[in-house]
Coordinates of C-alpha atoms and ligand atoms in Angstrom, one line a residue:
M1 CA 51.2 -102.0 -49.3
A2 CA 52.2 -99.6 -52.2
K3 CA 54.7 -96.6 -51.2
Q4 CA 53.1 -93.6 -50.6
V5 CA 53.3 -91.6 -54.0
R6 CA 55.3 -88.4 -53.2
V7 CA 56.4 -86.0 -56.0
R8 CA 58.1 -82.8 -56.5
F9 CA 58.3 -79.5 -58.3
A10 CA 61.5 -78.1 -57.9
P11 CA 62.2 -74.8 -59.7
S12 CA 65.4 -72.8 -59.6
P13 CA 64.7 -69.2 -58.8
T14 CA 66.4 -67.7 -61.8
G15 CA 63.7 -65.5 -63.3
G16 CA 60.0 -65.9 -64.0
L17 CA 58.7 -69.3 -64.4
H18 CA 58.0 -70.3 -68.2
I19 CA 54.3 -71.4 -69.0
G20 CA 56.4 -74.8 -69.5
G21 CA 57.4 -74.7 -65.9
L22 CA 53.8 -74.5 -64.8
R23 CA 52.7 -77.3 -66.8
T24 CA 55.5 -79.5 -65.1
A25 CA 54.0 -78.3 -61.9
L26 CA 50.7 -79.2 -63.2
Y27 CA 51.3 -82.8 -64.1
N28 CA 53.0 -83.4 -61.0
Y29 CA 50.1 -82.0 -58.8
L30 CA 47.5 -84.0 -60.8
F31 CA 49.7 -87.1 -60.6
A32 CA 50.0 -86.7 -57.0
R33 CA 46.3 -85.9 -56.5
H34 CA 45.1 -89.1 -58.5
Q35 CA 47.2 -91.3 -56.4
G36 CA 46.4 -89.7 -53.2
G37 CA 50.0 -88.6 -52.6
S38 CA 51.8 -85.8 -51.7
F39 CA 52.8 -82.6 -54.0
V40 CA 56.1 -81.2 -52.7
L41 CA 57.8 -78.2 -53.7
R42 CA 61.5 -77.7 -53.6
I43 CA 63.4 -74.4 -54.0
E44 CA 66.6 -75.2 -56.1
D45 CA 68.6 -72.5 -55.2
T46 CA 72.5 -73.9 -55.1
D47 CA 73.3 -71.4 -58.2
Q48 CA 74.1 -68.3 -56.3
A49 CA 75.3 -66.5 -59.3
R50 CA 71.9 -67.1 -61.2
K51 CA 69.7 -66.4 -58.4
V52 CA 67.1 -63.8 -58.9
A53 CA 65.3 -61.5 -56.3
G54 CA 61.4 -62.0 -56.5
A55 CA 61.6 -65.3 -58.4
E56 CA 60.7 -67.3 -55.7
D57 CA 57.8 -65.1 -54.6
Y58 CA 56.6 -65.2 -58.2
I59 CA 56.5 -69.3 -58.2
R60 CA 54.6 -69.2 -55.2
E61 CA 52.1 -66.5 -56.9
T62 CA 52.1 -68.4 -59.7
L63 CA 51.1 -71.7 -58.1
D64 CA 48.4 -70.0 -56.0
W65 CA 47.0 -68.4 -58.9
A66 CA 46.6 -71.9 -61.0
G67 CA 45.1 -73.3 -58.1
I68 CA 47.9 -76.2 -57.6
S69 CA 49.5 -75.6 -54.2
P70 CA 51.7 -77.8 -52.6
D71 CA 51.6 -80.0 -49.9
E72 CA 55.1 -79.2 -48.6
S73 CA 57.2 -76.2 -49.6
P74 CA 59.4 -73.5 -48.0
W75 CA 56.4 -71.5 -47.3
Q76 CA 54.3 -73.8 -45.2
G77 CA 57.0 -76.5 -44.0
G78 CA 56.7 -80.2 -43.9
D79 CA 58.3 -83.2 -42.4
Y80 CA 61.2 -83.2 -44.8
G81 CA 62.3 -79.7 -44.8
P82 CA 64.0 -77.2 -45.1
Y83 CA 62.8 -77.3 -48.8
R84 CA 65.2 -74.2 -49.7
Q85 CA 68.5 -76.1 -51.0
S86 CA 70.8 -73.0 -49.7
E87 CA 69.5 -74.1 -46.3
R88 CA 70.7 -77.8 -46.9
L89 CA 74.4 -77.4 -47.3
D90 CA 75.6 -79.6 -44.5
I91 CA 73.4 -82.5 -45.6
Y92 CA 75.0 -82.4 -49.4
R93 CA 78.7 -81.9 -48.2
Q94 CA 78.0 -84.5 -45.9
Y95 CA 77.2 -87.2 -48.9
A96 CA 79.9 -85.7 -50.8
E97 CA 82.3 -86.5 -48.2
Q98 CA 80.8 -90.2 -48.0
L99 CA 81.3 -90.6 -51.5
V100 CA 84.9 -89.8 -51.3
A101 CA 85.4 -91.8 -48.3
A102 CA 83.8 -94.7 -50.3
G103 CA 86.0 -94.4 -53.1
H104 CA 83.5 -92.9 -55.3
A105 CA 84.7 -89.4 -55.3
Y106 CA 87.5 -87.3 -55.1
Y107 CA 89.1 -83.9 -54.3
A108 CA 90.4 -82.0 -57.4
F109 CA 92.3 -78.5 -57.0
D110 CA 93.0 -78.0 -60.5
T111 CA 93.1 -74.2 -61.4
P112 CA 90.9 -72.6 -64.2
E113 CA 93.9 -72.5 -66.0
E114 CA 94.8 -76.0 -65.6
L115 CA 91.3 -76.9 -66.9
Q116 CA 91.6 -74.7 -69.9
A117 CA 95.1 -76.2 -70.8
M118 CA 93.6 -79.7 -70.5
R119 CA 90.7 -78.9 -72.8
E120 CA 93.1 -77.3 -75.3
R121 CA 95.5 -80.2 -75.4
L122 CA 92.3 -82.6 -75.6
Q123 CA 91.2 -80.6 -78.6
A124 CA 94.6 -80.4 -80.0
A125 CA 94.4 -84.5 -80.0
K126 CA 91.3 -84.5 -81.5
A127 CA 90.5 -86.9 -78.8
A128 CA 87.2 -88.7 -78.3
Q129 CA 86.2 -87.4 -75.0
Q130 CA 87.2 -84.2 -74.0
Q131 CA 86.1 -84.2 -70.8
Y132 CA 87.3 -84.6 -67.2
G133 CA 86.6 -88.1 -66.9
I134 CA 87.6 -91.6 -66.9
V135 CA 90.9 -91.0 -69.1
T136 CA 91.9 -87.5 -68.2
R137 CA 91.6 -87.7 -64.6
E138 CA 95.0 -89.1 -64.1
Q139 CA 96.7 -86.4 -65.2
M140 CA 95.1 -83.7 -63.6
T141 CA 95.8 -82.4 -59.8
N142 CA 93.3 -84.5 -57.9
S143 CA 93.3 -86.7 -54.7
L144 CA 93.8 -89.7 -57.1
T145 CA 96.8 -88.3 -58.2
L146 CA 98.4 -86.5 -55.4
S147 CA 99.6 -88.4 -52.2
E148 CA 97.2 -88.9 -49.5
A149 CA 99.7 -86.6 -47.2
E150 CA 99.5 -83.9 -49.9
T151 CA 95.9 -84.1 -50.2
R152 CA 95.5 -83.6 -46.6
Q153 CA 98.3 -80.8 -46.6
R154 CA 96.4 -78.8 -49.3
L155 CA 92.9 -79.5 -47.8
Q156 CA 94.2 -78.1 -44.3
S157 CA 95.8 -74.9 -45.8
G158 CA 92.3 -74.1 -47.4
E159 CA 93.2 -74.5 -51.0
P160 CA 90.0 -74.3 -53.0
F161 CA 88.7 -77.7 -53.9
V162 CA 86.2 -79.4 -55.7
I163 CA 84.6 -82.7 -55.3
R164 CA 84.0 -84.4 -58.2
L165 CA 82.5 -87.8 -59.0
K166 CA 84.8 -90.9 -60.0
V167 CA 82.6 -92.2 -62.8
P168 CA 83.8 -95.9 -62.8
A169 CA 84.9 -97.2 -66.1
G170 CA 83.1 -99.9 -68.4
R171 CA 79.6 -99.9 -66.9
T172 CA 76.2 -99.2 -68.7
V173 CA 73.8 -97.2 -66.7
V174 CA 70.1 -97.8 -67.7
V175 CA 67.2 -95.3 -67.2
E176 CA 63.8 -96.7 -67.6
D177 CA 61.5 -93.7 -68.2
V178 CA 58.0 -94.2 -68.1
I179 CA 57.6 -91.7 -71.3
R180 CA 60.8 -92.1 -73.1
G181 CA 61.1 -96.0 -72.4
H182 CA 64.7 -97.9 -72.2
V183 CA 67.6 -95.2 -72.5
E184 CA 71.3 -96.9 -72.0
V185 CA 74.4 -94.8 -71.4
A186 CA 78.2 -96.1 -71.3
T187 CA 79.9 -94.8 -68.3
E188 CA 82.6 -93.3 -70.7
Q189 CA 80.2 -91.1 -72.0
I190 CA 79.8 -89.7 -68.6
D191 CA 82.3 -87.0 -67.0
D192 CA 83.6 -86.6 -63.8
K193 CA 81.0 -84.1 -62.9
V194 CA 81.9 -81.7 -60.0
L195 CA 79.1 -82.5 -56.9
L196 CA 80.5 -79.9 -54.6
K197 CA 81.6 -76.6 -55.8
S198 CA 84.7 -74.6 -54.3
D199 CA 82.1 -72.0 -52.7
G200 CA 80.7 -75.2 -50.4
Y201 CA 77.7 -75.2 -52.5
P202 CA 76.3 -78.6 -54.2
T203 CA 75.9 -79.0 -57.7
Y204 CA 72.1 -79.2 -59.2
H205 CA 72.9 -83.2 -59.7
L206 CA 73.9 -83.9 -56.1
A207 CA 71.3 -81.6 -54.4
N208 CA 68.6 -83.2 -56.3
V209 CA 69.5 -86.5 -56.2
V210 CA 70.4 -86.2 -52.3
D211 CA 67.0 -84.3 -51.9
D212 CA 65.0 -86.7 -53.9
H213 CA 66.2 -89.6 -51.6
L214 CA 65.8 -88.0 -48.1
M215 CA 62.3 -86.2 -49.3
Q216 CA 61.3 -89.9 -50.4
V217 CA 60.2 -88.5 -53.6
T218 CA 58.9 -91.8 -55.7
H219 CA 58.4 -89.9 -59.2
V220 CA 60.3 -87.6 -60.6
I221 CA 58.4 -85.7 -63.5
R222 CA 60.2 -83.2 -65.2
G223 CA 61.0 -81.7 -68.4
E224 CA 62.5 -83.5 -71.4
E225 CA 65.8 -81.3 -71.2
W226 CA 66.8 -83.1 -68.0
L227 CA 66.8 -86.5 -69.8
P228 CA 70.4 -86.4 -70.4
S229 CA 71.1 -85.6 -67.0
A230 CA 69.2 -89.0 -65.7
P231 CA 71.9 -91.1 -66.5
L232 CA 74.4 -89.6 -63.8
H233 CA 71.5 -89.4 -61.5
V234 CA 70.9 -93.0 -61.9
L235 CA 74.5 -93.6 -61.4
L236 CA 74.6 -91.3 -58.2
Y237 CA 71.8 -93.7 -56.9
Q238 CA 73.8 -96.4 -57.3
L239 CA 76.8 -95.1 -55.8
L240 CA 75.1 -93.6 -52.9
G241 CA 73.6 -96.9 -52.0
W242 CA 69.9 -96.0 -52.8
E243 CA 69.5 -98.1 -56.0
D244 CA 66.4 -99.5 -53.8
T245 CA 64.6 -96.6 -53.5
M246 CA 65.4 -95.2 -57.1
P247 CA 62.4 -93.0 -58.2
V248 CA 60.5 -93.5 -61.5
F249 CA 61.7 -91.1 -64.2
A250 CA 59.1 -89.6 -66.5
H251 CA 60.6 -86.6 -68.8
L252 CA 57.8 -84.6 -70.3
P253 CA 58.0 -83.5 -74.1
L254 CA 59.1 -80.5 -75.1
L255 CA 56.7 -77.3 -75.7
L256 CA 57.7 -76.5 -79.3
K257 CA 57.2 -73.3 -81.7
P258 CA 54.0 -72.7 -83.0
E259 CA 55.7 -73.7 -86.0
G260 CA 56.3 -76.9 -84.9
S261 CA 60.1 -77.4 -84.8
G262 CA 62.4 -76.3 -81.9
K263 CA 61.6 -75.4 -78.4
L264 CA 59.4 -72.7 -77.4
S265 CA 61.5 -69.6 -76.3
K266 CA 60.6 -66.4 -75.3
R267 CA 61.6 -64.7 -78.6
D268 CA 59.1 -67.1 -80.5
A269 CA 56.3 -65.7 -78.1
D270 CA 57.0 -62.2 -78.7
K271 CA 57.1 -62.7 -82.2
H272 CA 53.7 -64.0 -82.3
G273 CA 52.5 -61.5 -79.3
F274 CA 51.5 -63.9 -76.7
P275 CA 52.9 -64.2 -73.2
I276 CA 55.3 -67.1 -72.0
F277 CA 54.8 -66.1 -68.4
P278 CA 51.5 -66.9 -66.3
L279 CA 52.1 -63.6 -64.6
A280 CA 53.7 -60.6 -65.7
W281 CA 57.2 -60.6 -65.0
T282 CA 59.8 -57.8 -64.7
D283 CA 63.3 -58.9 -64.8
P284 CA 65.0 -57.1 -61.9
R285 CA 68.3 -57.1 -63.5
T286 CA 67.4 -55.4 -66.7
G287 CA 64.0 -53.8 -65.7
E288 CA 62.6 -55.6 -68.8
E289 CA 58.8 -56.1 -68.6
A290 CA 57.1 -59.5 -69.7
A291 CA 53.5 -59.8 -70.6
G292 CA 51.7 -62.6 -68.3
F293 CA 48.5 -64.8 -69.1
R294 CA 46.9 -63.8 -66.0
E295 CA 47.3 -59.9 -67.0
Q296 CA 46.0 -60.6 -70.5
G297 CA 42.7 -61.8 -69.1
Y298 CA 43.2 -65.8 -69.3
L299 CA 41.3 -67.6 -66.3
P300 CA 43.6 -69.9 -64.5
E301 CA 40.9 -72.7 -65.2
A302 CA 41.2 -72.5 -68.7
V303 CA 44.9 -71.9 -68.6
V304 CA 45.1 -75.4 -66.5
N305 CA 42.7 -77.2 -68.8
F306 CA 44.8 -76.1 -72.1
L307 CA 48.3 -77.1 -70.1
A308 CA 46.7 -80.3 -68.9
L309 CA 46.1 -81.5 -72.6
L310 CA 49.6 -80.2 -73.9
G311 CA 51.4 -83.1 -74.0
W312 CA 48.8 -85.9 -72.2
N313 CA 45.8 -87.4 -74.1
P314 CA 42.9 -88.0 -71.8
G315 CA 41.8 -91.0 -73.9
T316 CA 38.5 -89.3 -75.3
D317 CA 37.6 -86.7 -77.7
E318 CA 36.3 -84.2 -75.0
E319 CA 38.6 -81.5 -74.3
L320 CA 37.0 -79.3 -71.4
F321 CA 37.9 -81.0 -68.0
D322 CA 37.3 -79.3 -64.6
R323 CA 39.9 -79.9 -62.4
Q324 CA 38.2 -82.8 -60.8
R325 CA 38.0 -84.7 -63.4
L326 CA 41.7 -84.0 -64.8
I327 CA 42.6 -85.4 -61.4
E328 CA 40.3 -88.7 -62.1
L329 CA 41.8 -89.4 -65.1
F330 CA 45.4 -88.1 -65.4
D331 CA 47.9 -90.9 -65.6
L332 CA 51.8 -91.1 -66.8
Q333 CA 50.8 -93.7 -69.4
R334 CA 49.0 -91.6 -71.7
I335 CA 51.8 -88.5 -72.1
N336 CA 53.5 -88.2 -75.4
K337 CA 56.9 -89.0 -76.2
S338 CA 57.2 -86.3 -78.8
G339 CA 57.0 -82.4 -78.8
V340 CA 53.7 -80.5 -78.6
K341 CA 53.2 -77.4 -80.7
F342 CA 52.2 -74.1 -78.5
D343 CA 49.0 -73.1 -80.0
I344 CA 47.9 -69.8 -78.5
E345 CA 44.6 -70.1 -80.4
K346 CA 44.0 -73.1 -78.6
A347 CA 44.5 -71.4 -75.2
R348 CA 42.0 -68.6 -76.4
W349 CA 39.3 -70.9 -77.3
F350 CA 39.8 -72.6 -73.7
N351 CA 39.3 -69.2 -72.1
Q352 CA 36.4 -68.7 -74.0
Q353 CA 35.0 -71.7 -73.0
Y354 CA 35.5 -71.0 -69.6
L355 CA 34.3 -67.6 -70.1
K356 CA 31.0 -68.8 -71.3
N357 CA 30.7 -70.9 -68.4
T358 CA 31.5 -67.9 -65.8
P359 CA 28.4 -66.8 -64.0
V360 CA 26.9 -63.5 -65.3
T361 CA 27.1 -61.7 -61.9
T362 CA 30.7 -62.6 -62.1
L363 CA 31.4 -61.1 -65.6
A364 CA 29.0 -58.1 -64.7
D365 CA 31.6 -57.1 -61.3
W366 CA 34.5 -57.8 -63.7
F367 CA 33.0 -55.4 -66.4
T368 CA 32.2 -52.7 -63.4
E369 CA 35.6 -53.0 -62.2
Q370 CA 37.0 -52.3 -66.0
A371 CA 34.5 -49.3 -65.9
D372 CA 35.4 -47.9 -62.7
R373 CA 39.0 -47.8 -64.0
H374 CA 38.0 -45.7 -66.8
G375 CA 36.3 -43.5 -64.4
V376 CA 32.4 -44.7 -65.4
T377 CA 30.2 -45.9 -62.8
C378 CA 27.8 -48.6 -64.1
A379 CA 24.5 -49.5 -62.4
P380 CA 24.1 -53.3 -61.1
D381 CA 21.3 -54.1 -63.1
K382 CA 23.0 -52.5 -66.3
A383 CA 26.3 -54.1 -65.7
V384 CA 24.2 -57.8 -65.8
A385 CA 22.4 -56.9 -68.9
I386 CA 26.0 -56.1 -70.5
A387 CA 27.6 -59.0 -69.2
E388 CA 24.7 -61.2 -70.8
A389 CA 24.8 -59.6 -74.3
L390 CA 28.9 -59.8 -74.3
R391 CA 29.5 -63.6 -72.8
E392 CA 29.1 -65.3 -76.0
R393 CA 31.4 -62.9 -77.6
I394 CA 34.5 -62.2 -75.6
T395 CA 37.5 -64.1 -75.7
L396 CA 39.6 -62.8 -72.9
V397 CA 38.5 -60.8 -69.7
P398 CA 39.2 -57.1 -71.2
D399 CA 37.2 -57.9 -74.2
L400 CA 34.3 -56.7 -71.6
W401 CA 35.2 -53.2 -71.6
Q402 CA 37.1 -53.3 -75.1
Q403 CA 33.3 -54.7 -76.6
G404 CA 31.1 -52.9 -74.1
A405 CA 32.3 -49.4 -73.3
F406 CA 29.8 -48.1 -76.0
F407 CA 26.9 -48.9 -73.6
L408 CA 28.2 -46.8 -71.3
V409 CA 30.1 -44.1 -73.5
A410 CA 28.7 -42.5 -76.3
P411 CA 30.6 -43.1 -79.5
D412 CA 32.6 -39.9 -80.3
S413 CA 33.7 -41.3 -83.8
Y414 CA 32.5 -43.7 -86.2
D415 CA 33.7 -46.0 -88.4
E416 CA 34.8 -44.8 -91.5
K417 CA 34.3 -47.5 -94.2
V418 CA 30.9 -48.7 -92.5
A419 CA 29.9 -44.8 -92.8
R420 CA 30.7 -44.1 -96.3
K421 CA 29.0 -47.6 -97.1
K422 CA 26.2 -47.7 -94.9
W423 CA 25.2 -44.4 -94.1
S424 CA 23.1 -42.3 -96.3
T425 CA 20.4 -39.0 -95.9
E426 CA 17.5 -41.8 -96.7
V427 CA 18.6 -43.9 -93.8
A428 CA 19.1 -40.6 -91.5
T429 CA 15.7 -39.8 -92.5
V430 CA 14.4 -43.3 -91.7
L431 CA 16.4 -43.1 -88.2
Q432 CA 15.1 -39.8 -87.4
D433 CA 11.3 -41.2 -87.5
F434 CA 12.5 -44.1 -85.9
A435 CA 13.5 -42.3 -83.0
N436 CA 10.4 -40.5 -82.6
R437 CA 8.6 -43.5 -82.1
L438 CA 10.9 -44.7 -79.2
N439 CA 9.7 -44.6 -75.5
E440 CA 10.8 -46.7 -72.5
E441 CA 8.1 -49.3 -72.6
L442 CA 8.9 -50.0 -76.7
V443 CA 12.8 -50.6 -76.3
Q444 CA 12.1 -53.3 -73.7
D445 CA 10.0 -55.4 -76.3
G446 CA 12.9 -56.5 -78.6
E447 CA 10.3 -57.7 -80.9
A448 CA 8.0 -54.8 -80.9
T449 CA 11.2 -52.3 -81.6
K450 CA 12.2 -54.3 -84.7
Q451 CA 8.9 -54.2 -85.9
A452 CA 8.7 -50.3 -85.5
L453 CA 11.9 -50.1 -87.4
W454 CA 10.8 -52.3 -90.1
E455 CA 7.6 -50.2 -90.3
T456 CA 9.6 -46.9 -90.2
A457 CA 11.9 -48.2 -92.8
Q458 CA 8.7 -49.6 -95.1
T459 CA 6.8 -46.0 -95.2
H460 CA 10.2 -44.6 -96.6
G461 CA 10.2 -47.6 -99.4
M462 CA 13.0 -49.4 -97.5
G463 CA 14.2 -52.5 -96.1
I464 CA 15.0 -53.0 -92.7
G465 CA 18.4 -54.8 -93.9
K466 CA 19.3 -51.2 -95.6
V467 CA 18.8 -49.3 -92.1
M468 CA 20.4 -51.5 -89.5
P469 CA 23.9 -51.0 -90.3
G470 CA 23.4 -47.2 -89.9
L471 CA 21.5 -47.7 -86.7
R472 CA 24.1 -49.4 -85.3
L473 CA 27.0 -47.5 -86.6
A474 CA 25.0 -44.3 -84.6
L475 CA 24.7 -46.5 -81.4
T476 CA 28.1 -48.1 -81.5
G477 CA 30.1 -46.2 -83.7
S478 CA 31.1 -49.6 -85.4
G479 CA 29.9 -52.1 -87.4
G480 CA 30.0 -55.0 -85.5
G481 CA 28.7 -56.3 -81.9
P482 CA 25.9 -57.7 -79.9
D483 CA 22.1 -57.8 -81.2
L484 CA 20.9 -54.3 -82.0
M485 CA 17.4 -54.8 -80.0
T486 CA 19.4 -55.7 -77.1
I487 CA 21.7 -52.9 -77.3
I488 CA 18.8 -50.3 -77.7
A489 CA 16.7 -52.2 -74.7
I490 CA 20.5 -51.4 -72.4
L491 CA 20.5 -47.9 -73.8
G492 CA 17.1 -46.9 -73.3
A493 CA 14.8 -45.0 -75.1
E494 CA 16.2 -41.6 -74.2
E495 CA 19.8 -42.6 -75.1
T496 CA 19.2 -44.3 -78.1
R497 CA 17.3 -40.9 -79.4
Q498 CA 20.5 -39.2 -78.4
R499 CA 22.8 -41.0 -79.9
I500 CA 20.8 -41.2 -83.6
A501 CA 20.3 -37.6 -83.3
R502 CA 24.4 -37.0 -82.7
A503 CA 25.0 -39.5 -85.6
I504 CA 22.9 -37.5 -88.0
E505 CA 24.4 -34.3 -87.0
R506 CA 27.7 -35.6 -87.3
L507 CA 27.4 -37.8 -90.6
S508 CA 25.3 -35.7 -92.8
Ligands
LIG1 N1 65.8 -77.2 -60.9 C1 65.7 -77.9 -61.7 C2 64.7 -77.1 -62.9 O1 64.9 -75.5 -62.6 C3 64.8 -79.1 -61.4 C4 64.9 -80.2 -62.6 C5 64.2 -81.5 -62.1 O2 63.3 -81.5 -61.9 O3 65.1 -82.2 -61.6 O4 64.1 -77.0 -63.7

């Protein structure tokens, strides 16, 4: 029987989760669900200096919002916990010591000044490899160059030390990546990475590999920025004797700037005026606030659909996939190798599609909440009619109020350009006559209302096309919007009459 699939999303709580991080989480989730496996969330908080308060809660809230909650996590537990690396320090130390005992790692006592001196020496000599590694380790202060007795004495006296990996010389490390293919690296290229730091915390590399092994992770699906670390991870699996259970690696393509070259950054997002965080995020250190997709009125289902196709090809021309379809179709084979341009217009398009498919009663509820927030009440029937009138026109949730406030609040200013071009005394006369003909029964019949407008215009020798823009301006204050007869029906005869009267007074 094939091994039970287990994947993990392993963010470091160092700030708000970038939208690319949410894509990584989503691909792990979709793969796990497709395979009937488990989706694990692990918090990689071994870098105490970079840990940011609130970041872990932010990750949790983001995954909840997107509906991709894990099966195992620090919050709900599971059989392989604890799921926060800061709670697993003893485990990492034990494996670091095991590597030392096996001759695959060593204690190093070099001070920051000594390390600096080493770098300067190598730079001056223009050495090909300027790293703590196969060549240089022999000149440094570590358990390879010190006698056993001295090493023991230094450890016992509490001198600060790190544990470094002893990278074996003359080997080629091979990474078989499902997406990137075959990657080969000579061990001479790999430095003697610190595995355990002097504060007793592991580095990312050790903790990540130990946890993936102990948590029985079968597939490592993560961003391309980790591809350079993969050979080191493979080497660690080999030296720890875990080669048989090495996970499958899949490094996801980078998200690129809208212009298409270079990695998408917060600066690019700011420049183009779109969010880069799923939820709004305030950095507790700087107080800096950043916008979120949620707050800007993107629906989570739309964002999920958008992200799913940002690097993965479903193999059909369709673009709209609900979660169930994504799970059915998702595989690692059809993930692109090359980076993908981040196109916010596409995200907006998806949102528009999902808004169109949102039940009108839900849209009405959102509109009513937005009205409430502006201190305006809206009757339920009216909210439904307004939502119906707007549903094909909106892109983001707040557009409901932005485009529909006029239904509840009469305009107190009029678009000047439209007024200059479309308003005239003649138009005002027609609208006055038209207003006089209105009654509640008539306005509920769009065709009849239009007929009445047409007839009124005719009696003044005008076409309906000449008066419609002025009527719209009087009712909404602007030159665009939903169907005019629908607007009149929703406003009702009395309100329509009042708005026409007001416009005549103000514009003439
Ligand atoms: N903690 C790493 C990060 O923040 C995880 C990388 C990995 O998935 O191995 O992205």
